[in-house]
Amino acid sequence: MAESAKALETSARILDAAEKLFVEHGFHATSMRLITQAAGVNIAAVNYYFGSKDGLFKAVFERRAEPFSQLMLAHLDEAERVNPVPSALQIVHAFTNAALQMGNEPDYGGQLFVKLLARTFVEPHPALKESMPRRYGEVSRRYIAALGRAMPHLSELELHWRFHFLSSALFNAFAGNNVLRLFMAQPIVNARDPELVARMLLPFVVAGLNAPSAG
Amino acid sequence: MAESAKALETSARILDAAEKLFVEHGFHATSMRLITQAAGVNIAAVNYYFGSKDGLFKAVFERRAEPFSQLMLAHLDEAERVNPVPSALQIVHAFTNAALQMGNEPDYGGQLFVKLLARTFVEPHPALKESMPRRYGEVSRRYIAALGRAMPHLSELELHWRFHFLSSALFNAFAGNNVLRLFMAQPIVNARDPELVARMLLPFVVAGLNAPSAG
DNA sequence: CACAGTTTCAAACACATGTTTGAAAAGTAC
DNA sequence: GTACTTTTCAAACATGTGTTTGAAACTGTG
């Protein structure tokens, strides 16, 4: 078994390098040779430890997925402990605080996982098809239920839509997927600083959540 | 020159097939053989007409880019003709109407271009680095200026942020990048119907735009 | 030390990639 | 119908891909 310190170090180095490169260039544009070279390990090490490139991607993802989902639940728990029926603002705060905390703790891979998530929405990887709903189904339901208590005027369906828009906005914002970077030569928004993104984004999404029903 | 009817038909078939496949699988995961097979042409035809795979991508993109930017400007012009200082709602309507019209006119490639745009935000292609700002710089400035007149309480910087959030939300929503599809086993939102997306999204983003400043 | 299991490594594997070639076919103009 | 250009095609090109191999190096244990 891969229990020795050296072995753990090797597979961890691979995970770190792969995480960074997958986020930067995407899955298909990142080759095994690039990953192993960046990690300073032999080409065969990936297949030795993770079976395949797909297995590596899954491992990269799952290393962060569980901690993040637990962070999201913990922050919602805390919000509901302070206030049994948290407002939209407080719910969004739970969300953004989870993302920010994820980015601040180096052990959690910084902002990389949020970016990887945002990439995965656009380019879903088959290896995640079944593990993601298992892990994030409860998180989604909990947040949607909380939003329902905060905005009782919205139907179940419209709550799902609002959560969809909310998470799209949050993940894309934190991932730094800047539309303006593509559209304008010198965009003046700095979408790279998570704290700034969170402050700018908050009034926007909170007002959006509280908006009257589409009818 | 490629001016005969047959030649136009061939390159157009390639563009159509490539557009669909690039949207579906992304640039790197779409091979030349897949494209030419889907288009029913010989492998060498792509290099003959477009020089390279990168050249093909650029051609695919640019075929739609100009019509779409003109649609966006035309709808904003119309809104400002009806009302010299359009509200946030009317501005968003100009935006969504452009996207919906793009999707409804078959000659414009349906919803495909919006999806391609959304993909490109996450995975920018070098071939577009210089042509996009040239084409969409004015569009962005016009919309941001209109938003500034509608919401005079926001600073120039915050207006750019709002436009960033607005366009992120719109493009991702129309592209059908459904967070819930990844997070939940049976999502109840149908993010594929553009008219429905537009109706659900409108109150959310309009309220977001009109929100008080982040301060 | 010697033995077992674990990990590393250079090399090769079979296959897929984008691109080029040169000749055949189709089309155009005088 | 002949000369010329444009377009198509099968084949090959060089290179990159993920993966496998089998031996060497290392590890911890009795």
Short mmCIF file of C-alpha atoms (C1' of nucleotides) in Angstrom, two decimals:
data_model
loop_
_atom_site.label_atom_id
_atom_site.label_comp_id
_atom_site.label_asym_id
_atom_site.label_seq_id
_atom_site.Cartn_x
_atom_site.Cartn_y
_atom_site.Cartn_z
CA MET A 1 0.00 0.00 0.00
CA ALA A 2 1.04 3.60 -0.60
CA GLU A 3 1.39 4.48 3.05
CA SER A 4 5.01 5.53 3.35
CA ALA A 5 5.88 9.20 3.61
CA LYS A 6 7.72 9.16 0.30
CA ALA A 7 4.83 7.57 -1.57
CA LEU A 8 2.33 10.02 -0.12
CA GLU A 9 4.61 12.82 -1.07
CA THR A 10 4.81 11.61 -4.66
CA SER A 11 1.08 11.16 -5.20
CA ALA A 12 0.44 14.47 -3.45
CA ARG A 13 2.92 16.22 -5.71
CA ILE A 14 1.12 14.76 -8.71
CA LEU A 15 -2.26 15.89 -7.37
CA ASP A 16 -0.97 19.41 -6.74
CA ALA A 17 0.58 19.77 -10.18
CA ALA A 18 -2.41 18.25 -11.94
CA GLU A 19 -4.88 20.43 -10.05
CA LYS A 20 -3.07 23.56 -11.10
CA LEU A 21 -2.70 22.51 -14.73
CA PHE A 22 -6.25 21.21 -15.11
CA VAL A 23 -7.55 24.54 -13.85
CA GLU A 24 -5.22 26.47 -16.09
CA HIS A 25 -5.57 24.58 -19.37
CA GLY A 26 -8.45 22.19 -18.90
CA PHE A 27 -8.43 18.41 -18.87
CA HIS A 28 -7.87 17.67 -22.54
CA ALA A 29 -5.20 20.30 -23.06
CA THR A 30 -3.15 19.02 -20.14
CA SER A 31 -0.93 16.08 -21.03
CA MET A 32 0.47 13.44 -18.72
CA ARG A 33 4.00 14.50 -19.60
CA LEU A 34 3.25 18.08 -18.63
CA ILE A 35 1.80 16.98 -15.30
CA THR A 36 4.58 14.57 -14.37
CA GLN A 37 7.22 17.02 -15.48
CA ALA A 38 5.72 19.76 -13.33
CA ALA A 39 5.48 17.35 -10.40
CA GLY A 40 9.03 16.12 -10.91
CA VAL A 41 8.04 12.48 -11.11
CA ASN A 42 8.26 9.75 -13.70
CA ILE A 43 5.59 9.47 -16.36
CA ALA A 44 4.50 6.05 -15.12
CA ALA A 45 3.79 7.32 -11.62
CA VAL A 46 0.34 8.60 -12.56
CA ASN A 47 -0.82 5.21 -13.77
CA TYR A 48 0.85 3.56 -10.82
CA TYR A 49 -0.97 5.67 -8.25
CA PHE A 50 -4.21 6.60 -10.01
CA GLY A 51 -4.67 3.98 -12.70
CA SER A 52 -5.28 6.42 -15.55
CA LYS A 53 -5.54 10.07 -16.47
CA ASP A 54 -9.27 9.92 -15.80
CA GLY A 55 -8.55 8.38 -12.42
CA LEU A 56 -6.17 11.22 -11.69
CA PHE A 57 -8.79 13.80 -12.55
CA LYS A 58 -11.28 12.11 -10.30
CA ALA A 59 -8.73 12.00 -7.48
CA VAL A 60 -7.86 15.66 -7.99
CA PHE A 61 -11.51 16.55 -7.75
CA GLU A 62 -12.48 14.34 -4.86
CA ARG A 63 -9.64 15.49 -2.68
CA ARG A 64 -11.35 18.90 -2.43
CA ALA A 65 -14.98 18.00 -2.98
CA GLU A 66 -15.70 16.57 0.46
CA PRO A 67 -14.01 19.34 2.49
CA PHE A 68 -15.81 21.98 0.46
CA SER A 69 -19.23 20.43 0.83
CA GLN A 70 -18.63 20.14 4.57
CA LEU A 71 -17.58 23.78 4.72
CA MET A 72 -20.74 24.81 2.91
CA LEU A 73 -22.91 22.81 5.29
CA ALA A 74 -21.04 24.01 8.37
CA HIS A 75 -21.50 27.65 7.44
CA LEU A 76 -25.19 27.15 6.78
CA ASP A 77 -25.53 25.31 10.10
CA GLU A 78 -23.90 28.21 11.85
CA ALA A 79 -26.16 30.74 10.13
CA GLU A 80 -29.23 28.78 11.16
CA ARG A 81 -27.94 28.45 14.70
CA VAL A 82 -27.64 32.22 15.01
CA ASN A 83 -30.94 32.82 13.25
CA PRO A 84 -33.41 29.95 12.73
CA VAL A 85 -34.66 31.60 9.53
CA PRO A 86 -31.61 33.27 7.96
CA SER A 87 -32.12 36.03 5.44
CA ALA A 88 -31.00 35.78 1.82
CA LEU A 89 -27.98 37.88 2.76
CA GLN A 90 -27.04 35.52 5.56
CA ILE A 91 -27.43 32.48 3.30
CA VAL A 92 -25.25 34.02 0.62
CA HIS A 93 -22.73 34.88 3.31
CA ALA A 94 -22.58 31.24 4.30
CA PHE A 95 -21.90 30.37 0.66
CA THR A 96 -19.24 33.00 0.05
CA ASN A 97 -17.58 32.40 3.41
CA ALA A 98 -17.21 28.74 2.53
CA ALA A 99 -15.62 29.67 -0.79
CA LEU A 100 -13.37 32.28 0.80
CA GLN A 101 -12.29 29.96 3.60
CA MET A 102 -11.54 27.28 1.00
CA GLY A 103 -9.34 29.80 -0.76
CA ASN A 104 -7.56 30.95 2.36
CA GLU A 105 -6.56 27.60 3.80
CA PRO A 106 -3.55 26.43 1.79
CA ASP A 107 -4.31 22.82 2.69
CA TYR A 108 -7.53 23.14 0.76
CA GLY A 109 -5.81 24.16 -2.46
CA GLY A 110 -6.65 27.83 -2.36
CA GLN A 111 -9.01 29.16 -4.97
CA LEU A 112 -8.16 26.36 -7.35
CA PHE A 113 -11.05 24.09 -6.51
CA VAL A 114 -13.66 26.77 -7.10
CA LYS A 115 -12.13 27.39 -10.50
CA LEU A 116 -12.10 23.70 -11.22
CA LEU A 117 -15.77 23.53 -10.30
CA ALA A 118 -16.57 26.44 -12.61
CA ARG A 119 -14.71 24.72 -15.45
CA THR A 120 -16.56 21.50 -14.78
CA PHE A 121 -19.94 23.17 -15.18
CA VAL A 122 -19.02 24.05 -18.74
CA GLU A 123 -17.08 20.90 -19.49
CA PRO A 124 -18.45 18.11 -17.31
CA HIS A 125 -16.16 15.12 -16.86
CA PRO A 126 -17.85 11.70 -17.05
CA ALA A 127 -15.89 10.47 -14.04
CA LEU A 128 -17.88 12.84 -11.82
CA LYS A 129 -21.35 12.04 -13.10
CA GLU A 130 -22.33 9.92 -10.14
CA SER A 131 -20.16 11.12 -7.27
CA MET A 132 -21.15 14.79 -7.49
CA PRO A 133 -24.89 14.46 -6.91
CA ARG A 134 -24.19 12.06 -4.06
CA ARG A 135 -21.97 14.65 -2.43
CA TYR A 136 -23.71 17.90 -3.31
CA GLY A 137 -27.33 16.82 -3.50
CA GLU A 138 -27.79 17.39 0.20
CA VAL A 139 -25.89 20.68 0.13
CA SER A 140 -28.11 21.97 -2.68
CA ARG A 141 -31.30 20.84 -0.97
CA ARG A 142 -30.26 22.43 2.31
CA TYR A 143 -29.50 25.77 0.68
CA ILE A 144 -32.64 25.72 -1.44
CA ALA A 145 -34.73 24.90 1.64
CA ALA A 146 -33.13 27.78 3.54
CA LEU A 147 -33.82 30.12 0.62
CA GLY A 148 -37.43 28.92 0.64
CA ARG A 149 -37.84 29.91 4.27
CA ALA A 150 -36.21 33.29 3.58
CA MET A 151 -38.41 33.97 0.52
CA PRO A 152 -41.74 32.23 1.10
CA HIS A 153 -43.30 34.09 -1.82
CA LEU A 154 -41.38 31.94 -4.32
CA SER A 155 -42.53 28.57 -5.62
CA GLU A 156 -40.37 25.46 -5.28
CA LEU A 157 -39.53 25.66 -8.98
CA GLU A 158 -38.59 29.30 -8.87
CA LEU A 159 -36.43 28.65 -5.81
CA HIS A 160 -34.46 26.15 -7.84
CA TRP A 161 -34.01 28.73 -10.58
CA ARG A 162 -32.80 31.32 -8.10
CA PHE A 163 -30.32 28.85 -6.63
CA HIS A 164 -29.16 28.04 -10.13
CA PHE A 165 -28.54 31.71 -10.91
CA LEU A 166 -26.95 32.31 -7.54
CA SER A 167 -24.47 29.47 -7.80
CA SER A 168 -23.66 30.31 -11.41
CA ALA A 169 -22.90 33.87 -10.45
CA LEU A 170 -20.87 32.92 -7.40
CA PHE A 171 -18.77 30.22 -8.96
CA ASN A 172 -18.06 32.17 -12.11
CA ALA A 173 -17.21 35.26 -10.13
CA PHE A 174 -14.85 33.46 -7.80
CA ALA A 175 -13.32 31.54 -10.68
CA GLY A 176 -12.43 34.87 -12.27
CA ASN A 177 -14.16 34.00 -15.52
CA ASN A 178 -14.19 37.54 -16.66
CA VAL A 179 -16.42 38.35 -19.59
CA LEU A 180 -14.90 41.80 -19.72
CA ARG A 181 -11.42 40.34 -20.09
CA LEU A 182 -12.56 38.89 -23.40
CA PHE A 183 -14.67 41.85 -24.46
CA MET A 184 -12.51 44.82 -23.57
CA ALA A 185 -8.85 45.59 -24.09
CA GLN A 186 -8.21 47.00 -20.59
CA PRO A 187 -10.96 45.86 -18.22
CA ILE A 188 -10.92 47.88 -15.00
CA VAL A 189 -12.46 45.19 -12.83
CA ASN A 190 -10.00 42.96 -11.02
CA ALA A 191 -11.82 39.66 -10.88
CA ARG A 192 -8.88 37.88 -9.26
CA ASP A 193 -9.18 39.15 -5.69
CA PRO A 194 -11.79 36.91 -4.00
CA GLU A 195 -12.52 39.30 -1.13
CA LEU A 196 -13.20 42.12 -3.57
CA VAL A 197 -15.33 39.86 -5.76
CA ALA A 198 -17.36 38.83 -2.73
CA ARG A 199 -17.96 42.44 -1.64
CA MET A 200 -19.02 43.55 -5.13
CA LEU A 201 -21.13 40.50 -5.79
CA LEU A 202 -23.06 40.44 -2.53
CA PRO A 203 -25.57 43.27 -3.11
CA PHE A 204 -26.16 42.04 -6.65
CA VAL A 205 -27.12 38.46 -5.81
CA VAL A 206 -28.93 39.31 -2.58
CA ALA A 207 -31.17 41.77 -4.42
CA GLY A 208 -31.63 39.15 -7.14
CA LEU A 209 -32.71 36.53 -4.64
CA ASN A 210 -35.17 38.89 -2.96
CA ALA A 211 -36.67 39.98 -6.27
CA PRO A 212 -40.43 39.43 -6.77
CA SER A 213 -41.55 36.29 -8.55
CA ALA A 214 -41.37 36.10 -12.33
CA GLY A 215 -45.04 35.21 -12.19
CA MET B 1 -10.63 31.68 -54.99
CA ALA B 2 -13.39 29.82 -53.18
CA GLU B 3 -16.23 31.58 -54.88
CA SER B 4 -18.11 28.81 -56.61
CA ALA B 5 -21.35 27.46 -55.15
CA LYS B 6 -19.85 24.06 -54.49
CA ALA B 7 -16.87 25.47 -52.66
CA LEU B 8 -19.02 27.71 -50.49
CA GLU B 9 -21.17 24.77 -49.69
CA THR B 10 -18.20 22.71 -48.59
CA SER B 11 -16.65 25.32 -46.32
CA ALA B 12 -20.08 26.13 -44.91
CA ARG B 13 -20.69 22.49 -44.12
CA ILE B 14 -17.38 22.39 -42.29
CA LEU B 15 -18.25 25.52 -40.33
CA ASP B 16 -21.63 24.12 -39.34
CA ALA B 17 -20.26 20.78 -38.21
CA ALA B 18 -17.34 22.36 -36.38
CA GLU B 19 -19.56 24.90 -34.64
CA LYS B 20 -21.78 22.19 -33.27
CA LEU B 21 -18.92 19.96 -32.17
CA PHE B 22 -16.84 22.75 -30.62
CA VAL B 23 -19.84 23.74 -28.54
CA GLU B 24 -20.55 20.16 -27.57
CA HIS B 25 -17.07 18.90 -26.72
CA GLY B 26 -14.81 21.93 -26.68
CA PHE B 27 -11.94 22.79 -28.96
CA HIS B 28 -9.33 20.30 -27.79
CA ALA B 29 -11.69 17.35 -27.51
CA THR B 30 -12.93 17.82 -31.08
CA SER B 31 -10.67 16.23 -33.67
CA MET B 32 -10.31 17.13 -37.31
CA ARG B 33 -11.46 13.67 -38.30
CA LEU B 34 -14.62 14.04 -36.26
CA ILE B 35 -15.38 17.39 -37.83
CA THR B 36 -14.72 16.38 -41.43
CA GLN B 37 -16.59 13.12 -40.95
CA ALA B 38 -19.63 14.97 -39.59
CA ALA B 39 -19.42 17.45 -42.47
CA GLY B 40 -19.02 14.70 -45.03
CA VAL B 41 -15.83 16.13 -46.51
CA ASN B 42 -12.24 15.01 -46.82
CA ILE B 43 -9.80 15.58 -43.96
CA ALA B 44 -7.64 17.87 -46.04
CA ALA B 45 -10.53 20.23 -46.75
CA VAL B 46 -10.16 22.03 -43.42
CA ASN B 47 -6.54 22.94 -44.09
CA TYR B 48 -7.42 23.79 -47.65
CA TYR B 49 -10.13 26.28 -46.72
CA PHE B 50 -9.06 27.51 -43.27
CA GLY B 51 -5.33 26.82 -43.11
CA SER B 52 -5.40 25.04 -39.77
CA LYS B 53 -7.62 23.87 -36.94
CA ASP B 54 -7.02 27.18 -35.16
CA GLY B 55 -7.99 29.00 -38.34
CA LEU B 56 -11.18 26.97 -38.46
CA PHE B 57 -12.04 27.89 -34.89
CA LYS B 58 -11.48 31.53 -35.63
CA ALA B 59 -13.67 31.30 -38.73
CA VAL B 60 -16.40 29.50 -36.79
CA PHE B 61 -16.35 32.24 -34.20
CA GLU B 62 -16.13 35.22 -36.48
CA ARG B 63 -19.00 34.10 -38.65
CA ARG B 64 -21.36 34.78 -35.74
CA ALA B 65 -19.49 37.44 -33.81
CA GLU B 66 -20.27 40.38 -36.06
CA PRO B 67 -24.01 39.67 -36.50
CA PHE B 68 -24.41 39.21 -32.77
CA SER B 69 -22.62 42.42 -31.85
CA GLN B 70 -24.78 44.27 -34.37
CA LEU B 71 -27.92 42.72 -32.89
CA MET B 72 -26.89 43.82 -29.43
CA LEU B 73 -26.26 47.36 -30.58
CA ALA B 74 -29.45 47.49 -32.63
CA HIS B 75 -31.60 46.45 -29.68
CA LEU B 76 -29.95 49.00 -27.42
CA ASP B 77 -30.43 51.68 -30.09
CA GLU B 78 -34.11 50.81 -30.26
CA ALA B 79 -34.49 50.91 -26.47
CA GLU B 80 -32.87 54.35 -26.37
CA ARG B 81 -35.05 55.54 -29.23
CA VAL B 82 -38.20 54.61 -27.30
CA ASN B 83 -36.83 55.96 -24.03
CA PRO B 84 -33.74 58.21 -24.01
CA VAL B 85 -32.78 56.88 -20.57
CA PRO B 86 -33.86 53.23 -20.56
CA SER B 87 -34.34 51.46 -17.23
CA ALA B 88 -32.25 48.50 -16.13
CA LEU B 89 -35.13 46.27 -17.17
CA GLN B 90 -35.21 47.75 -20.65
CA ILE B 91 -31.44 47.40 -21.02
CA VAL B 92 -31.53 43.78 -19.96
CA HIS B 93 -34.37 43.26 -22.38
CA ALA B 94 -32.21 44.58 -25.21
CA PHE B 95 -29.54 42.08 -24.19
CA THR B 96 -31.82 39.08 -23.88
CA ASN B 97 -33.75 39.95 -27.01
CA ALA B 98 -30.51 39.97 -28.96
CA ALA B 99 -29.61 36.56 -27.59
CA LEU B 100 -33.10 35.18 -28.22
CA GLN B 101 -33.23 36.57 -31.76
CA MET B 102 -29.82 35.07 -32.42
CA GLY B 103 -31.24 31.75 -31.30
CA ASN B 104 -34.38 32.01 -33.37
CA GLU B 105 -32.87 32.88 -36.73
CA PRO B 106 -31.50 29.64 -38.16
CA ASP B 107 -29.08 31.58 -40.35
CA TYR B 108 -27.41 32.81 -37.18
CA GLY B 109 -26.71 29.34 -35.88
CA GLY B 110 -29.39 29.18 -33.24
CA GLN B 111 -28.29 29.14 -29.62
CA LEU B 112 -24.94 27.70 -30.55
CA PHE B 113 -23.01 30.93 -30.61
CA VAL B 114 -24.10 31.96 -27.15
CA LYS B 115 -22.93 28.60 -25.87
CA LEU B 116 -19.66 28.99 -27.71
CA LEU B 117 -19.20 32.39 -26.12
CA ALA B 118 -19.88 30.95 -22.67
CA ARG B 119 -17.30 28.23 -23.29
CA THR B 120 -14.79 30.77 -24.46
CA PHE B 121 -15.03 32.74 -21.23
CA VAL B 122 -13.82 29.69 -19.36
CA GLU B 123 -11.41 28.45 -22.02
CA PRO B 124 -10.24 31.45 -24.03
CA HIS B 125 -8.75 30.65 -27.42
CA PRO B 126 -5.62 32.62 -28.34
CA ALA B 127 -6.91 33.20 -31.86
CA LEU B 128 -9.59 35.52 -30.45
CA LYS B 129 -7.38 37.61 -28.17
CA GLU B 130 -7.29 40.63 -30.46
CA SER B 131 -10.45 40.41 -32.54
CA MET B 132 -12.90 40.19 -29.65
CA PRO B 133 -12.12 43.49 -27.91
CA ARG B 134 -12.13 45.20 -31.27
CA ARG B 135 -15.61 43.90 -31.93
CA TYR B 136 -17.17 43.94 -28.47
CA GLY B 137 -15.37 46.83 -26.85
CA GLU B 138 -17.91 49.29 -28.21
CA VAL B 139 -20.85 47.03 -27.33
CA SER B 140 -19.64 46.76 -23.72
CA ARG B 141 -19.03 50.50 -23.43
CA ARG B 142 -22.46 51.30 -24.82
CA TYR B 143 -24.23 48.97 -22.41
CA ILE B 144 -22.18 50.13 -19.43
CA ALA B 145 -22.92 53.75 -20.32
CA ALA B 146 -26.63 52.98 -20.57
CA LEU B 147 -26.52 51.24 -17.19
CA GLY B 148 -24.77 54.30 -15.77
CA ARG B 149 -27.61 56.55 -16.87
CA ALA B 150 -30.18 54.12 -15.45
CA MET B 151 -28.34 53.80 -12.11
CA PRO B 152 -26.59 57.11 -11.47
CA HIS B 153 -25.90 56.13 -7.87
CA LEU B 154 -23.19 53.66 -8.95
CA SER B 155 -19.56 54.54 -9.59
CA GLU B 156 -17.89 53.82 -12.91
CA LEU B 157 -16.02 50.91 -11.32
CA GLU B 158 -19.11 49.41 -9.77
CA LEU B 159 -20.94 49.72 -13.08
CA HIS B 160 -18.28 47.58 -14.67
CA TRP B 161 -18.72 45.01 -11.93
CA ARG B 162 -22.47 44.96 -12.43
CA PHE B 163 -22.04 44.52 -16.15
CA HIS B 164 -19.59 41.71 -15.47
CA PHE B 165 -22.10 39.94 -13.23
CA LEU B 166 -24.94 40.61 -15.63
CA SER B 167 -23.21 39.19 -18.67
CA SER B 168 -21.86 36.21 -16.71
CA ALA B 169 -25.36 35.39 -15.56
CA LEU B 170 -26.93 35.88 -18.98
CA PHE B 171 -24.42 33.94 -21.02
CA ASN B 172 -24.20 31.08 -18.58
CA ALA B 173 -27.95 30.89 -18.28
CA PHE B 174 -28.53 30.89 -22.02
CA ALA B 175 -25.71 28.44 -22.55
CA GLY B 176 -27.52 26.03 -20.26
CA ASN B 177 -24.51 25.62 -17.98
CA ASN B 178 -26.55 24.16 -15.23
CA VAL B 179 -24.90 23.93 -11.87
CA LEU B 180 -27.82 21.89 -10.64
CA ARG B 181 -27.30 19.34 -13.38
CA LEU B 182 -23.95 18.56 -11.80
CA PHE B 183 -25.10 18.86 -8.19
CA MET B 184 -28.42 17.07 -8.18
CA ALA B 185 -29.57 13.78 -9.62
CA GLN B 186 -32.87 15.05 -11.04
CA PRO B 187 -32.78 18.83 -11.36
CA ILE B 188 -36.23 20.26 -11.89
CA VAL B 189 -35.10 23.36 -13.74
CA ASN B 190 -35.07 23.07 -17.49
CA ALA B 191 -32.18 25.31 -18.46
CA ARG B 192 -32.49 24.45 -22.14
CA ASP B 193 -35.51 26.50 -23.14
CA PRO B 194 -34.17 30.03 -23.81
CA GLU B 195 -37.55 31.77 -23.47
CA LEU B 196 -38.10 30.17 -20.08
CA VAL B 197 -34.56 31.01 -19.00
CA ALA B 198 -35.08 34.62 -20.01
CA ARG B 199 -38.35 34.89 -18.06
CA MET B 200 -36.88 33.35 -14.91
CA LEU B 201 -33.64 35.28 -15.13
CA LEU B 202 -35.08 38.73 -15.74
CA PRO B 203 -36.33 39.63 -12.25
CA PHE B 204 -33.13 38.27 -10.74
CA VAL B 205 -30.66 40.33 -12.75
CA VAL B 206 -32.82 43.47 -12.89
CA ALA B 207 -33.08 43.52 -9.10
CA GLY B 208 -29.35 42.84 -8.94
CA LEU B 209 -28.56 45.77 -11.20
CA ASN B 210 -30.80 48.10 -9.22
CA ALA B 211 -29.31 47.04 -5.89
CA PRO B 212 -27.71 49.73 -3.72
CA SER B 213 -23.97 50.26 -3.98
CA ALA B 214 -21.60 47.90 -2.18
CA GLY B 215 -20.15 51.04 -0.61
"C1'" DC C 1 22.44 -9.38 5.89
"C1'" DA C 2 18.63 -11.21 3.34
"C1'" DC C 3 14.12 -11.27 1.91
"C1'" DA C 4 9.71 -9.36 0.84
"C1'" DG C 5 7.00 -5.73 -0.89
"C1'" DT C 6 6.87 -1.11 -2.70
"C1'" DT C 7 8.23 2.46 -5.62
"C1'" DT C 8 10.87 4.51 -9.48
"C1'" DC C 9 12.58 4.66 -14.03
"C1'" DA C 10 13.87 4.55 -19.17
"C1'" DA C 11 12.09 2.57 -22.91
"C1'" DA C 12 8.76 1.00 -25.84
"C1'" DC C 13 3.84 0.29 -26.94
"C1'" DA C 14 -0.21 1.05 -29.93
"C1'" DC C 15 -2.81 4.55 -31.38
"C1'" DA C 16 -4.62 9.46 -32.29
"C1'" DT C 17 -3.39 13.91 -33.50
"C1'" DG C 18 -2.96 18.04 -37.01
"C1'" DT C 19 -0.84 18.65 -41.30
"C1'" DT C 20 1.19 17.84 -45.98
"C1'" DT C 21 1.61 15.67 -50.35
"C1'" DG C 22 0.86 14.74 -55.17
"C1'" DA C 23 -2.13 13.01 -58.22
"C1'" DA C 24 -6.92 12.60 -59.78
"C1'" DA C 25 -11.29 14.90 -60.55
"C1'" DA C 26 -14.24 18.78 -61.48
"C1'" DG C 27 -14.95 23.15 -63.09
"C1'" DT C 28 -14.00 27.32 -66.04
"C1'" DA C 29 -12.74 30.02 -70.06
"C1'" DC C 30 -11.13 30.67 -74.63
"C1'" DG D 1 -11.66 20.41 -77.24
"C1'" DT D 2 -7.79 22.21 -75.06
"C1'" DA D 3 -5.27 24.76 -71.43
"C1'" DC D 4 -5.74 26.36 -66.91
"C1'" DT D 5 -7.41 26.83 -62.25
"C1'" DT D 6 -9.91 25.12 -58.39
"C1'" DT D 7 -11.31 21.45 -55.60
"C1'" DT D 8 -11.24 16.67 -53.85
"C1'" DC D 9 -9.12 12.61 -52.26
"C1'" DA D 10 -6.35 8.58 -50.27
"C1'" DA D 11 -2.18 8.09 -48.36
"C1'" DA D 12 1.58 9.21 -45.75
"C1'" DC D 13 3.97 12.41 -42.53
"C1'" DA D 14 5.96 13.67 -38.13
"C1'" DT D 15 4.79 14.21 -33.69
"C1'" DG D 16 2.05 13.75 -29.39
"C1'" DT D 17 -1.05 10.92 -26.77
"C1'" DG D 18 -2.16 7.68 -22.64
"C1'" DT D 19 -0.52 3.41 -21.19
"C1'" DT D 20 2.40 -0.77 -20.29
"C1'" DT D 21 6.57 -3.20 -19.44
"C1'" DG D 22 10.29 -5.28 -16.88
"C1'" DA D 23 14.16 -4.38 -14.60
"C1'" DA D 24 16.43 -1.49 -11.16
"C1'" DA D 25 16.34 1.03 -6.76
"C1'" DC D 26 14.48 1.58 -2.48
"C1'" DT D 27 11.92 0.41 1.82
"C1'" DG D 28 10.94 -1.79 6.04
"C1'" DT D 29 11.10 -6.24 8.64
"C1'" DG D 30 12.62 -10.53 10.62
#
